Steps between C-alpha positions, in 0.01 A plus 500: 500500500775301321651193665878466472712188536835598651836397637643692797789465744562627852829617656582143606482389137182296548292483184123541494274418205131579487214706361364835622253762391651841426425804288834462321850360552610804697220461752584128524865587572397745774267241658773236502751753636276558804513124560880506485532357149656642181324438169718310251253428218126528440244437225133586465310169505258633243786526251643153560428264213566125475725486801721785380556693822733771608814345350530802271518725806767283657714439193455810286820685412597840640697686234799730545287788368241446778767502770659809345169691505435379854833635627453832320142553623584394855785753513252776408258389773775478761617849405140624542498370858252214459544208743682210337226241566232732361713573193539128430124444529435784251756359256345154530169650384679657202669176389327281241710198592307282748815345642669837549185627673517214750873552556461873569211438738709239683794743530264771627355259759849402615595868545177562695603220738826682576750356252716741301473533122810301403410212734152486347644490149723203593185286527476518118851429364362399158334840460753733661864430420785520750600825325155650560495393867858617570433848361174531696681388816770761440234768447333408829830514692603836355154654509509545121240246391361736235843535333560124521166425332576750222839332453334157488255622233787643296705181540206283390436724199861478384497124552173472307635711212820295488314170481263635236790607278669161520177306446399732217820417315412130520143529367589540130735200473260288706208576267712428191627168638148384599365600157788317329433180697126521426558548125749211494246274672228595251734432208591157638138405563329641187757575226758220521244212483383622156858492374562154650233346279668658196839353594345155552339510155836590343669211683836677541772482762469797735793698649571470874366850582174426318461167684551674836233762422259232378564292813418794727191578293379137517542498876311830539212386276463152649574594863379860529379474860814313609716757319326792671526319834876448447545870417309601815704256713819642349394861572390426857813290554720796408287730717524282811869424437564876489334528842752264661825638642717322243276610215493859624878504542546361148278773351691765699829372356365489143360853518840634608672335202263593216660773284224766511292385796796495745550876472131562573511263800802683646361853473154385612645345818721805553194727476295287742787469747575874504132601519408257779817535708503879458134531604553288810814687607325831437208389717738429789502120480809328644760419231508126571121479496490710182741260328292200609176654369666605173626144459141373530384745231748367241421182305837392358694285750837641388393846615349361819839343581676832440274679748549221753874549452451876555332427835806308612727786391293755695502280811882509484491878494609537140327728243204362303647622172787249531270209412349675199840604366624139528190373316526728196427192284137516614458862609622784275826643642327838531280362780791411728693821427200728561411312818855554624464875439163497679653329803789746511271804480228359727244521219463133409120517471512798260767331291297179479192693389702667223632163389145358505369780277792451260464122471120514478536726196759254366250215541244700302747556216624140514146361464446719193830381353407140581176531304694642205754216510247222553288593196759413228613193698142370508461571129813293430370213715158509335663515156720201584205292624285589197797432273563154646132414471488619140817309406372181664180514292644632171822295482321172405327683212836630372638147518215380277561779248873426502434133432339588167 
């Protein structure tokens, strides 16, 4: 029988590490559950090599697609009348993600001990978002857990599709830019040095642009490792700077000022706001809580501030639409006007869903337009770079010809 190394926790939060024999991970989880512990991560000792343990189980990523399928399948099982804990155990068997298996088994164990579903999900905030938990909690309170889970699955699918469209539009320019940098590096390392020897033999005065290119080439040839290290430091420096609050705020401001990108940012945030806020309101979540959760879903701090402002407006008893109408610089004016109509008619959730569908289709069209616009712009940039390189190398030869 296999021996598993594991990490488990009890209700008091005490952690236990050890090794146990078990037929599989599911039997191990059941054995630990009888002892009052919840399995967090486990790895078959026979598969551990060179000290590499169950870190993959603990740190593997759980994708949006996996959570979407989980919500959809769980709604079917709940509708069929299966007990919630049993449904979670079945779904853990179906999952191929070791971390997700452990999470689902832990949630099932928590429910078996008497906790409700939403409370059990709160133990894993990095797996289940505040949006997910709030909608489950609403479903439990209203007795419509099946409908809430279906709504969660639909929400996650729309969010997944939206992200895929935006990222898809960025793939082409990213590939072109990387290829351009790689070709430039190869030219500097292998092509320019052959021309340098020719210029030295001719003993002529070189133009400034040619001297700059030759200087970069010399540095790359003589300090290749240092050059690559500097490039890596520069890339990681930008990455970590972007993770800081000031860096993130700076990027947010730049994105809202770029000619083509700003329009995409605005309709993308409008779509996410309307979809998330509408889904939460439709599920019966309190308006203030719905605004707080929607704020957490958004990435741009300008839009987060607008939703925080909306919370203050609601607390004063004023309509939500007031804030969106006043912030037409960031949200399309249609959002505020349609929200006002939804509040007047008592159909705010329906109106938000209609707006979400409209702006999601606009995002799809905008990403296609962006790809069309970016292509000629990249061609111009590539042409300019190639042209400068060619001029820097050919100009000295023309000077020689002109001298005769």
